[in-house]
Amino acid sequence: MDALPHADELTAALSGLAAWWLSPGPSRDAAVAVVSGSTGWPFPHAAEAVRRAFSPYTPRTIAGIVRAGGGPGPRPGYLLAILAGRVPAVAANAVIRSLAARVPVVLKPSSAEPEFARLLVASVRAVAPVIAPRVALLDLPSSDPRLAQAVRDAPACLAYGSDASVAAVVALRPGLPTLVGAHRESFVLAFADALRDGSAARRLATAVADDVAIYDQSGCLSPHYALVELGGLPPHAFAALLRDEMARAALRVLPAPPSIAEVAGVRMFVEECRALGGLVLPGPAGIPPAVVLLPPGAPARPGPGLRVVQVLPFEGEPDPDALLPRLAGRVQGVAVAGDRSRAHPRAAAAFAAHPAHRPCRACAPGRLQRPPASWPENGVVIERALSGFRP
């Protein structure tokens, strides 16, 4: 691949690409319609997912990332980005942040949703031709032996996916630069003053429901659990509010129709929760969605997604090691709720005491799914990491 253009030209090209995806029109809307069909999300949901992929990338923000990514240091010849899941931001981030580091990028589309990566590469050719030679597509099925060879040959690799798939990529690249994005999840940490009365608790429930609704809880920043301190509104009352607000959110961000297998999995999950003493609050039209209130002290269970949230009460200081044992080393984001002067120091103390649950991103509820452009996804700022890799 050829060398990238200078900073101003690169900033203009990336800004034009983001602007195209953010501007409704016949071509952009046709692309969103394809994403809708591929993900199963209704058109408004797919359009919002695409908007969130590019909305952090204002011209000013892109200029700052390009400046940061252009610092001194060696560069790999190109980055092979192996995508996973349905969230468009994964592909958009890989392209924009890799190019900001002056590293060309090759996208391997997600097997779960391959269309957006294809559309993104096509849009680069159409609206940002100056960077088109630096963005390519490796459109091969996972079983194709050419993919394994491409993984071995790539100077740098960014691999998303299940633990098993990421481990397989790493095994093919001993000693080579590899950024990994294995399975991670997010949760809410709500202190009692965020639940001091019904109005405050409803505002919190609305914010949490918004974070749950987008992507149907399939992103790494989707909250699956809410740790709720005793001393404010009772947990069962908050769980009911959250169930109501999730029902309202489903009208704003329409879900993809779940498959029979997915519905069966959710129903099995909630029945198991009932058997363990949990309170299950279904949506108005049945399950999913659902809110499950677990007994005090009970640890969270592996959640099924599809807008199912587990509420876990706690007393005293939060103990994520006990309540969320399977998230050790897997926390992407935490939404901290409560009076900022008290809640944030308490949250910081909890993460210091339980470092395996320290998040890559901490924010207010309702902001989990709106990360800034250059956030430390999986603990890594992509453009900074690439600028330090050896060729």
mmCIF file of C-alpha atoms in Angstrom:
data_model
loop_
_atom_site.group_PDB
_atom_site.id
_atom_site.type_symbol
_atom_site.label_atom_id
_atom_site.label_comp_id
_atom_site.label_asym_id
_atom_site.label_seq_id
_atom_site.Cartn_x
_atom_site.Cartn_y
_atom_site.Cartn_z
ATOM 1 C CA MET A 1 0.000 0.000 0.000
ATOM 2 C CA ASP A 2 1.164 3.553 -0.717
ATOM 3 C CA ALA A 3 2.103 6.045 1.985
ATOM 4 C CA LEU A 4 -0.738 8.028 3.494
ATOM 5 C CA PRO A 5 -1.310 11.700 2.633
ATOM 6 C CA HIS A 6 -0.126 14.505 4.892
ATOM 7 C CA ALA A 7 -2.070 15.438 8.019
ATOM 8 C CA ASP A 8 -4.390 18.097 6.580
ATOM 9 C CA GLU A 9 -5.333 15.961 3.587
ATOM 10 C CA LEU A 10 -5.854 12.927 5.797
ATOM 11 C CA THR A 11 -8.025 14.928 8.214
ATOM 12 C CA ALA A 12 -10.145 16.243 5.359
ATOM 13 C CA ALA A 13 -10.612 12.759 3.872
ATOM 14 C CA LEU A 14 -11.607 11.150 7.167
ATOM 15 C CA SER A 15 -13.910 14.065 7.995
ATOM 16 C CA GLY A 16 -15.599 13.719 4.619
ATOM 17 C CA LEU A 17 -16.084 10.004 5.175
ATOM 18 C CA ALA A 18 -17.708 10.566 8.570
ATOM 19 C CA ALA A 19 -19.880 13.360 7.189
ATOM 20 C CA TRP A 20 -21.181 11.118 4.402
ATOM 21 C CA TRP A 21 -22.311 8.439 6.837
ATOM 22 C CA LEU A 22 -23.897 11.077 9.082
ATOM 23 C CA SER A 23 -25.848 12.782 6.283
ATOM 24 C CA PRO A 24 -29.177 11.190 5.285
ATOM 25 C CA GLY A 25 -29.607 10.900 1.552
ATOM 26 C CA PRO A 26 -30.442 8.296 -1.070
ATOM 27 C CA SER A 27 -27.007 6.636 -1.162
ATOM 28 C CA ARG A 28 -26.417 6.720 2.577
ATOM 29 C CA ASP A 29 -29.972 5.524 3.296
ATOM 30 C CA ALA A 30 -29.567 2.659 0.831
ATOM 31 C CA ALA A 31 -26.431 1.609 2.720
ATOM 32 C CA VAL A 32 -28.278 1.780 6.044
ATOM 33 C CA ALA A 33 -31.060 -0.351 4.555
ATOM 34 C CA VAL A 34 -28.482 -3.024 3.741
ATOM 35 C CA VAL A 35 -27.169 -2.839 7.323
ATOM 36 C CA SER A 36 -30.747 -3.154 8.566
ATOM 37 C CA GLY A 37 -31.282 -6.308 6.547
ATOM 38 C CA SER A 38 -27.954 -7.795 7.621
ATOM 39 C CA THR A 39 -28.299 -7.072 11.354
ATOM 40 C CA GLY A 40 -32.054 -7.598 11.669
ATOM 41 C CA TRP A 41 -32.388 -4.174 13.278
ATOM 42 C CA PRO A 42 -35.286 -2.110 11.940
ATOM 43 C CA PHE A 43 -34.140 0.796 9.755
ATOM 44 C CA PRO A 44 -34.316 3.460 12.531
ATOM 45 C CA HIS A 45 -32.261 1.247 14.838
ATOM 46 C CA ALA A 46 -29.677 0.560 12.124
ATOM 47 C CA ALA A 47 -29.546 4.283 11.295
ATOM 48 C CA GLU A 48 -28.900 5.121 14.950
ATOM 49 C CA ALA A 49 -26.193 2.457 15.148
ATOM 50 C CA VAL A 50 -24.474 3.961 12.097
ATOM 51 C CA ARG A 51 -24.869 7.476 13.505
ATOM 52 C CA ARG A 52 -23.178 6.441 16.740
ATOM 53 C CA ALA A 53 -20.320 4.892 14.810
ATOM 54 C CA PHE A 54 -19.401 8.226 13.226
ATOM 55 C CA SER A 55 -20.812 10.951 15.498
ATOM 56 C CA PRO A 56 -17.678 11.092 17.711
ATOM 57 C CA TYR A 57 -15.608 11.932 14.636
ATOM 58 C CA THR A 58 -16.066 15.658 14.147
ATOM 59 C CA PRO A 59 -13.472 17.452 11.992
ATOM 60 C CA ARG A 60 -11.893 18.910 15.115
ATOM 61 C CA THR A 61 -11.737 15.526 16.833
ATOM 62 C CA ILE A 62 -10.286 13.854 13.750
ATOM 63 C CA ALA A 63 -7.636 16.572 13.503
ATOM 64 C CA GLY A 64 -6.635 15.852 17.088
ATOM 65 C CA ILE A 65 -6.450 12.092 16.497
ATOM 66 C CA VAL A 66 -4.390 12.610 13.342
ATOM 67 C CA ARG A 67 -1.983 14.844 15.282
ATOM 68 C CA ALA A 68 -1.704 12.278 18.068
ATOM 69 C CA GLY A 69 -1.296 9.388 15.667
ATOM 70 C CA GLY A 70 1.437 11.110 13.720
ATOM 71 C CA GLY A 71 3.954 11.194 16.535
ATOM 72 C CA PRO A 72 7.438 9.759 16.225
ATOM 73 C CA GLY A 73 7.837 6.024 16.141
ATOM 74 C CA PRO A 74 7.986 3.101 13.730
ATOM 75 C CA ARG A 75 4.875 1.911 11.908
ATOM 76 C CA PRO A 76 3.797 -1.529 10.711
ATOM 77 C CA GLY A 77 3.227 -1.871 6.978
ATOM 78 C CA TYR A 78 -0.503 -2.340 7.506
ATOM 79 C CA LEU A 79 -3.069 -3.504 10.048
ATOM 80 C CA LEU A 80 -5.289 -6.544 9.494
ATOM 81 C CA ALA A 81 -8.495 -5.863 11.462
ATOM 82 C CA ILE A 82 -10.515 -9.031 12.065
ATOM 83 C CA LEU A 83 -14.009 -7.838 12.928
ATOM 84 C CA ALA A 84 -16.744 -9.505 14.965
ATOM 85 C CA GLY A 85 -20.308 -8.810 16.047
ATOM 86 C CA ARG A 86 -22.883 -6.450 14.583
ATOM 87 C CA VAL A 87 -21.849 -3.016 15.897
ATOM 88 C CA PRO A 88 -20.777 -0.687 13.027
ATOM 89 C CA ALA A 89 -18.485 1.337 15.278
ATOM 90 C CA VAL A 90 -16.017 -1.561 15.422
ATOM 91 C CA ALA A 91 -15.209 -1.263 11.719
ATOM 92 C CA ALA A 92 -15.409 2.539 11.660
ATOM 93 C CA ASN A 93 -12.987 2.822 14.588
ATOM 94 C CA ALA A 94 -10.535 0.392 13.010
ATOM 95 C CA VAL A 95 -10.394 2.392 9.776
ATOM 96 C CA ILE A 96 -10.291 5.907 11.193
ATOM 97 C CA ARG A 97 -7.911 5.243 14.065
ATOM 98 C CA SER A 98 -5.533 3.090 12.039
ATOM 99 C CA LEU A 99 -5.281 5.687 9.292
ATOM 100 C CA ALA A 100 -4.812 8.385 11.933
ATOM 101 C CA ALA A 101 -1.696 6.469 12.975
ATOM 102 C CA ARG A 102 -0.569 6.494 9.310
ATOM 103 C CA VAL A 103 -1.126 2.738 9.059
ATOM 104 C CA PRO A 104 -3.121 1.330 6.109
ATOM 105 C CA VAL A 105 -5.862 -1.103 7.131
ATOM 106 C CA VAL A 106 -7.302 -4.335 5.740
ATOM 107 C CA LEU A 107 -10.760 -5.277 7.053
ATOM 108 C CA LYS A 108 -11.848 -8.875 7.511
ATOM 109 C CA PRO A 109 -15.672 -8.575 7.794
ATOM 110 C CA SER A 110 -17.525 -10.043 10.749
ATOM 111 C CA SER A 111 -19.166 -13.372 10.017
ATOM 112 C CA ALA A 112 -22.124 -12.230 12.128
ATOM 113 C CA GLU A 113 -22.651 -9.101 10.028
ATOM 114 C CA PRO A 114 -20.378 -8.730 6.988
ATOM 115 C CA GLU A 115 -22.198 -6.012 5.050
ATOM 116 C CA PHE A 116 -21.135 -2.886 6.925
ATOM 117 C CA ALA A 117 -17.428 -3.530 6.398
ATOM 118 C CA ARG A 118 -18.048 -3.997 2.678
ATOM 119 C CA LEU A 119 -20.120 -0.814 2.525
ATOM 120 C CA LEU A 120 -17.508 1.118 4.493
ATOM 121 C CA VAL A 121 -14.735 0.194 2.079
ATOM 122 C CA ALA A 122 -16.990 1.088 -0.877
ATOM 123 C CA SER A 123 -17.816 4.453 0.694
ATOM 124 C CA VAL A 124 -14.118 5.226 1.141
ATOM 125 C CA ARG A 125 -13.620 4.690 -2.583
ATOM 126 C CA ALA A 126 -16.599 6.878 -3.416
ATOM 127 C CA VAL A 127 -16.218 9.842 -1.060
ATOM 128 C CA ALA A 128 -12.580 9.752 0.149
ATOM 129 C CA PRO A 129 -10.561 8.512 -2.856
ATOM 130 C CA VAL A 130 -7.295 9.940 -1.551
ATOM 131 C CA ILE A 131 -7.259 7.282 1.192
ATOM 132 C CA ALA A 132 -8.899 4.512 -0.862
ATOM 133 C CA PRO A 133 -5.572 2.798 -1.732
ATOM 134 C CA ARG A 134 -4.930 2.472 2.018
ATOM 135 C CA VAL A 135 -8.190 0.685 2.876
ATOM 136 C CA ALA A 136 -8.817 -2.844 1.634
ATOM 137 C CA LEU A 137 -11.138 -5.774 2.234
ATOM 138 C CA LEU A 138 -10.199 -9.374 2.964
ATOM 139 C CA ASP A 139 -13.580 -10.976 2.322
ATOM 140 C CA LEU A 140 -12.870 -14.617 3.128
ATOM 141 C CA PRO A 141 -14.839 -17.124 5.213
ATOM 142 C CA SER A 142 -13.235 -18.174 8.477
ATOM 143 C CA SER A 143 -12.670 -21.674 7.114
ATOM 144 C CA ASP A 144 -10.620 -20.481 4.137
ATOM 145 C CA PRO A 145 -6.922 -21.426 4.605
ATOM 146 C CA ARG A 146 -5.962 -18.155 2.936
ATOM 147 C CA LEU A 147 -7.276 -16.320 5.985
ATOM 148 C CA ALA A 148 -4.925 -18.183 8.301
ATOM 149 C CA GLN A 149 -2.031 -17.303 6.016
ATOM 150 C CA ALA A 150 -3.092 -13.657 5.955
ATOM 151 C CA VAL A 151 -3.129 -13.642 9.752
ATOM 152 C CA ARG A 152 0.400 -15.069 9.814
ATOM 153 C CA ASP A 153 1.648 -12.526 7.262
ATOM 154 C CA ALA A 154 0.074 -9.330 8.633
ATOM 155 C CA PRO A 155 2.630 -6.913 10.104
ATOM 156 C CA ALA A 156 0.045 -5.971 12.767
ATOM 157 C CA CYS A 157 -3.320 -7.446 13.660
ATOM 158 C CA LEU A 158 -6.405 -6.284 15.534
ATOM 159 C CA ALA A 159 -8.594 -9.274 16.414
ATOM 160 C CA TYR A 160 -12.126 -9.128 17.777
ATOM 161 C CA GLY A 161 -14.303 -12.097 18.624
ATOM 162 C CA SER A 162 -14.833 -14.898 21.091
ATOM 163 C CA ASP A 163 -12.058 -15.978 23.416
ATOM 164 C CA ALA A 164 -11.461 -19.031 21.233
ATOM 165 C CA SER A 165 -11.262 -17.107 17.960
ATOM 166 C CA VAL A 166 -8.948 -14.454 19.405
ATOM 167 C CA ALA A 167 -6.716 -17.132 20.921
ATOM 168 C CA ALA A 168 -6.514 -18.839 17.536
ATOM 169 C CA VAL A 169 -5.350 -15.586 15.931
ATOM 170 C CA VAL A 170 -2.728 -15.005 18.624
ATOM 171 C CA ALA A 171 -1.453 -18.574 18.215
ATOM 172 C CA LEU A 172 -0.851 -17.944 14.511
ATOM 173 C CA ARG A 173 1.263 -14.843 15.254
ATOM 174 C CA PRO A 174 3.885 -15.694 17.879
ATOM 175 C CA GLY A 175 5.973 -12.630 18.598
ATOM 176 C CA LEU A 176 4.068 -10.383 16.177
ATOM 177 C CA PRO A 177 2.149 -7.217 17.200
ATOM 178 C CA THR A 178 -1.454 -8.177 17.976
ATOM 179 C CA LEU A 179 -4.203 -6.148 19.633
ATOM 180 C CA VAL A 180 -6.980 -8.322 21.018
ATOM 181 C CA GLY A 181 -10.665 -7.636 21.607
ATOM 182 C CA ALA A 182 -11.974 -10.800 23.243
ATOM 183 C CA HIS A 183 -15.275 -11.040 25.129
ATOM 184 C CA ARG A 184 -16.006 -8.108 27.453
ATOM 185 C CA GLU A 185 -19.145 -6.758 29.113
ATOM 186 C CA SER A 186 -20.268 -3.685 31.041
ATOM 187 C CA PHE A 187 -22.343 -2.922 34.120
ATOM 188 C CA VAL A 188 -23.974 -0.171 36.158
ATOM 189 C CA LEU A 189 -22.856 0.739 39.673
ATOM 190 C CA ALA A 190 -25.661 2.692 41.398
ATOM 191 C CA PHE A 191 -25.121 4.141 44.846
ATOM 192 C CA ALA A 192 -28.006 4.833 47.202
ATOM 193 C CA ASP A 193 -28.194 8.577 46.528
ATOM 194 C CA ALA A 194 -28.979 7.820 42.870
ATOM 195 C CA LEU A 195 -32.085 6.043 44.198
ATOM 196 C CA ARG A 196 -33.023 8.602 46.853
ATOM 197 C CA ASP A 197 -36.551 8.975 45.503
ATOM 198 C CA GLY A 198 -38.791 7.841 42.682
ATOM 199 C CA SER A 199 -37.840 10.691 40.352
ATOM 200 C CA ALA A 200 -34.098 10.119 40.682
ATOM 201 C CA ALA A 201 -34.546 6.369 40.305
ATOM 202 C CA ARG A 202 -36.645 6.813 37.156
ATOM 203 C CA ARG A 203 -34.009 9.070 35.603
ATOM 204 C CA LEU A 204 -31.436 6.396 36.306
ATOM 205 C CA ALA A 205 -33.688 3.681 34.885
ATOM 206 C CA THR A 206 -34.256 5.713 31.712
ATOM 207 C CA ALA A 207 -30.518 6.191 31.222
ATOM 208 C CA VAL A 208 -29.756 2.519 31.792
ATOM 209 C CA ALA A 209 -32.542 1.458 29.436
ATOM 210 C CA ASP A 210 -31.068 3.654 26.676
ATOM 211 C CA ASP A 211 -27.675 1.978 27.054
ATOM 212 C CA VAL A 212 -29.324 -1.457 26.986
ATOM 213 C CA ALA A 213 -31.538 -0.807 23.960
ATOM 214 C CA ILE A 214 -29.005 0.190 21.326
ATOM 215 C CA TYR A 215 -27.518 -2.844 19.546
ATOM 216 C CA ASP A 216 -29.944 -5.080 21.510
ATOM 217 C CA GLN A 217 -27.293 -5.418 24.216
ATOM 218 C CA SER A 218 -24.839 -7.033 21.799
ATOM 219 C CA GLY A 219 -21.968 -4.547 22.203
ATOM 220 C CA CYS A 220 -19.122 -4.706 24.701
ATOM 221 C CA LEU A 221 -20.367 -1.442 26.262
ATOM 222 C CA SER A 222 -23.888 -2.824 26.715
ATOM 223 C CA PRO A 223 -24.764 -3.090 30.427
ATOM 224 C CA HIS A 224 -25.975 -6.534 31.480
ATOM 225 C CA TYR A 225 -25.939 -5.973 35.244
ATOM 226 C CA ALA A 226 -26.910 -3.210 37.672
ATOM 227 C CA LEU A 227 -25.300 -3.268 41.113
ATOM 228 C CA VAL A 228 -27.707 -1.312 43.335
ATOM 229 C CA GLU A 229 -26.846 -0.133 46.832
ATOM 230 C CA LEU A 230 -29.420 -0.661 49.561
ATOM 231 C CA GLY A 231 -30.588 2.459 51.355
ATOM 232 C CA GLY A 232 -32.428 4.253 48.563
ATOM 233 C CA LEU A 233 -35.490 3.119 46.670
ATOM 234 C CA PRO A 234 -35.892 -0.630 47.346
ATOM 235 C CA PRO A 235 -34.259 -2.816 44.677
ATOM 236 C CA HIS A 236 -37.575 -4.399 43.657
ATOM 237 C CA ALA A 237 -39.035 -0.930 43.046
ATOM 238 C CA PHE A 238 -36.013 0.076 40.950
ATOM 239 C CA ALA A 239 -36.247 -3.197 39.018
ATOM 240 C CA ALA A 240 -39.879 -2.414 38.189
ATOM 241 C CA LEU A 241 -38.924 1.101 37.034
ATOM 242 C CA LEU A 242 -36.155 -0.320 34.883
ATOM 243 C CA ARG A 243 -38.550 -2.820 33.325
ATOM 244 C CA ASP A 244 -40.971 0.017 32.493
ATOM 245 C CA GLU A 245 -38.238 2.199 31.000
ATOM 246 C CA MET A 246 -36.873 -0.693 28.941
ATOM 247 C CA ALA A 247 -40.361 -1.135 27.507
ATOM 248 C CA ARG A 248 -40.407 2.564 26.558
ATOM 249 C CA ALA A 249 -36.910 2.330 25.092
ATOM 250 C CA ALA A 250 -38.112 -0.504 22.866
ATOM 251 C CA LEU A 251 -40.483 1.984 21.243
ATOM 252 C CA ARG A 252 -37.662 4.463 20.624
ATOM 253 C CA VAL A 253 -35.070 1.910 19.498
ATOM 254 C CA LEU A 254 -36.953 -0.987 17.967
ATOM 255 C CA PRO A 255 -35.357 -4.396 18.599
ATOM 256 C CA ALA A 256 -34.485 -6.973 16.010
ATOM 257 C CA PRO A 257 -37.017 -9.810 16.004
ATOM 258 C CA PRO A 258 -35.426 -12.582 18.087
ATOM 259 C CA SER A 259 -35.160 -16.082 16.693
ATOM 260 C CA ILE A 260 -37.035 -18.991 18.237
ATOM 261 C CA ALA A 261 -33.745 -20.303 19.618
ATOM 262 C CA GLU A 262 -32.938 -16.922 21.183
ATOM 263 C CA VAL A 263 -36.358 -16.661 22.820
ATOM 264 C CA ALA A 264 -36.019 -20.211 24.124
ATOM 265 C CA GLY A 265 -32.621 -19.385 25.599
ATOM 266 C CA VAL A 266 -33.943 -16.298 27.371
ATOM 267 C CA ARG A 267 -36.930 -18.175 28.745
ATOM 268 C CA MET A 268 -34.695 -20.956 30.065
ATOM 269 C CA PHE A 269 -32.474 -18.334 31.688
ATOM 270 C CA VAL A 270 -35.327 -16.571 33.493
ATOM 271 C CA GLU A 271 -36.846 -19.853 34.663
ATOM 272 C CA GLU A 272 -33.499 -20.832 36.153
ATOM 273 C CA CYS A 273 -33.365 -17.432 37.874
ATOM 274 C CA ARG A 274 -36.826 -18.007 39.333
ATOM 275 C CA ALA A 275 -35.724 -21.407 40.629
ATOM 276 C CA LEU A 276 -32.796 -19.705 42.381
ATOM 277 C CA GLY A 277 -35.128 -17.237 44.121
ATOM 278 C CA GLY A 278 -34.887 -14.368 41.648
ATOM 279 C CA LEU A 279 -37.756 -12.035 40.821
ATOM 280 C CA VAL A 280 -38.426 -11.904 37.076
ATOM 281 C CA LEU A 281 -40.157 -8.844 35.641
ATOM 282 C CA PRO A 282 -41.091 -9.424 31.977
ATOM 283 C CA GLY A 283 -41.820 -6.782 29.397
ATOM 284 C CA PRO A 284 -45.439 -5.864 28.606
ATOM 285 C CA ALA A 285 -45.567 -8.274 25.670
ATOM 286 C CA GLY A 286 -43.603 -11.049 27.353
ATOM 287 C CA ILE A 287 -39.970 -12.111 27.458
ATOM 288 C CA PRO A 288 -37.631 -10.673 26.165
ATOM 289 C CA PRO A 289 -37.096 -7.993 27.424
ATOM 290 C CA ALA A 290 -36.871 -8.723 31.135
ATOM 291 C CA VAL A 291 -35.377 -7.490 34.394
ATOM 292 C CA VAL A 292 -34.238 -10.094 36.902
ATOM 293 C CA LEU A 293 -33.759 -9.104 40.555
ATOM 294 C CA LEU A 294 -31.375 -11.565 42.168
ATOM 295 C CA PRO A 295 -31.418 -12.325 45.918
ATOM 296 C CA PRO A 296 -29.005 -10.217 48.032
ATOM 297 C CA GLY A 297 -25.480 -11.596 47.821
ATOM 298 C CA ALA A 298 -26.209 -13.874 44.875
ATOM 299 C CA PRO A 299 -23.659 -13.555 42.074
ATOM 300 C CA ALA A 300 -24.704 -12.652 38.548
ATOM 301 C CA ARG A 301 -25.275 -15.424 36.084
ATOM 302 C CA PRO A 302 -24.129 -15.495 32.451
ATOM 303 C CA GLY A 303 -26.732 -13.317 30.778
ATOM 304 C CA PRO A 304 -28.443 -14.077 27.480
ATOM 305 C CA GLY A 305 -28.429 -10.498 26.163
ATOM 306 C CA LEU A 306 -31.480 -9.487 24.093
ATOM 307 C CA ARG A 307 -32.298 -6.710 26.594
ATOM 308 C CA VAL A 308 -32.212 -8.809 29.767
ATOM 309 C CA VAL A 309 -30.722 -7.018 32.801
ATOM 310 C CA GLN A 310 -29.841 -8.494 36.173
ATOM 311 C CA VAL A 311 -30.205 -6.261 39.253
ATOM 312 C CA LEU A 312 -27.876 -7.174 42.129
ATOM 313 C CA PRO A 313 -28.395 -5.477 45.518
ATOM 314 C CA PHE A 314 -25.395 -4.758 47.753
ATOM 315 C CA GLU A 315 -24.820 -3.226 51.175
ATOM 316 C CA GLY A 316 -21.715 -1.353 52.278
ATOM 317 C CA GLU A 317 -18.976 -1.117 49.685
ATOM 318 C CA PRO A 318 -19.515 -2.853 46.331
ATOM 319 C CA ASP A 319 -17.679 -6.140 45.849
ATOM 320 C CA PRO A 320 -17.558 -6.883 42.114
ATOM 321 C CA ASP A 321 -15.335 -9.907 42.763
ATOM 322 C CA ALA A 322 -18.224 -11.543 44.633
ATOM 323 C CA LEU A 323 -21.142 -10.229 42.573
ATOM 324 C CA LEU A 324 -19.558 -10.409 39.114
ATOM 325 C CA PRO A 325 -16.928 -13.168 39.372
ATOM 326 C CA ARG A 326 -17.045 -14.134 35.687
ATOM 327 C CA LEU A 327 -16.282 -10.534 34.624
ATOM 328 C CA ALA A 328 -12.817 -10.527 36.199
ATOM 329 C CA GLY A 329 -10.516 -9.090 33.551
ATOM 330 C CA ARG A 330 -13.475 -8.601 31.196
ATOM 331 C CA VAL A 331 -15.019 -5.272 32.175
ATOM 332 C CA GLN A 332 -15.225 -2.849 29.273
ATOM 333 C CA GLY A 333 -17.323 -0.114 30.853
ATOM 334 C CA VAL A 334 -19.003 0.916 34.099
ATOM 335 C CA ALA A 335 -21.726 3.548 34.416
ATOM 336 C CA VAL A 336 -21.439 5.108 37.890
ATOM 337 C CA ALA A 337 -24.621 6.621 39.340
ATOM 338 C CA GLY A 338 -24.857 8.858 42.394
ATOM 339 C CA ASP A 339 -23.708 12.195 43.718
ATOM 340 C CA ARG A 340 -20.474 12.803 41.827
ATOM 341 C CA SER A 341 -18.506 14.048 44.841
ATOM 342 C CA ARG A 342 -19.187 10.798 46.696
ATOM 343 C CA ALA A 343 -19.994 8.199 44.048
ATOM 344 C CA HIS A 344 -16.855 8.545 41.967
ATOM 345 C CA PRO A 345 -14.412 8.295 44.898
ATOM 346 C CA ARG A 346 -16.321 5.253 46.167
ATOM 347 C CA ALA A 347 -16.238 3.669 42.728
ATOM 348 C CA ALA A 348 -12.521 4.391 42.414
ATOM 349 C CA ALA A 349 -11.927 2.792 45.816
ATOM 350 C CA ALA A 350 -13.925 -0.270 44.773
ATOM 351 C CA PHE A 351 -11.862 -0.710 41.610
ATOM 352 C CA ALA A 352 -8.635 -0.192 43.542
ATOM 353 C CA ALA A 353 -9.712 -2.937 45.939
ATOM 354 C CA HIS A 354 -10.859 -5.156 43.073
ATOM 355 C CA PRO A 355 -8.457 -4.377 40.205
ATOM 356 C CA ALA A 356 -9.656 -7.293 38.080
ATOM 357 C CA HIS A 357 -12.903 -5.353 37.624
ATOM 358 C CA ARG A 358 -11.352 -1.994 36.756
ATOM 359 C CA PRO A 359 -13.127 -0.769 33.593
ATOM 360 C CA CYS A 360 -11.623 0.519 30.380
ATOM 361 C CA ARG A 361 -14.322 3.210 30.355
ATOM 362 C CA ALA A 362 -16.161 4.843 33.292
ATOM 363 C CA CYS A 363 -18.958 7.331 32.705
ATOM 364 C CA ALA A 364 -22.447 8.398 33.726
ATOM 365 C CA PRO A 365 -25.466 6.160 33.000
ATOM 366 C CA GLY A 366 -26.799 6.752 29.507
ATOM 367 C CA ARG A 367 -23.291 7.516 28.220
ATOM 368 C CA LEU A 368 -21.833 4.015 28.047
ATOM 369 C CA GLN A 369 -22.763 3.611 24.395
ATOM 370 C CA ARG A 370 -21.485 7.078 23.460
ATOM 371 C CA PRO A 371 -17.723 6.781 23.951
ATOM 372 C CA PRO A 372 -15.418 9.530 22.729
ATOM 373 C CA ALA A 373 -13.474 9.028 19.546
ATOM 374 C CA SER A 374 -10.160 8.055 21.125
ATOM 375 C CA TRP A 375 -11.209 5.942 24.098
ATOM 376 C CA PRO A 376 -9.112 3.024 25.437
ATOM 377 C CA GLU A 377 -11.111 0.148 23.975
ATOM 378 C CA ASN A 378 -9.962 -3.098 25.622
ATOM 379 C CA GLY A 379 -7.464 -0.935 27.486
ATOM 380 C CA VAL A 380 -5.707 0.225 24.309
ATOM 381 C CA VAL A 381 -5.820 3.471 22.334
ATOM 382 C CA ILE A 382 -5.421 2.053 18.850
ATOM 383 C CA GLU A 383 -3.635 4.953 17.176
ATOM 384 C CA ARG A 384 -1.113 5.247 20.007
ATOM 385 C CA ALA A 385 -0.418 1.517 20.008
ATOM 386 C CA LEU A 386 0.134 1.457 16.249
ATOM 387 C CA SER A 387 2.510 4.398 16.349
ATOM 388 C CA GLY A 388 4.708 2.404 18.718
ATOM 389 C CA PHE A 389 4.740 -0.926 16.887
ATOM 390 C CA ARG A 390 7.883 -2.003 15.109
ATOM 391 C CA PRO A 391 7.547 -2.764 11.383
#
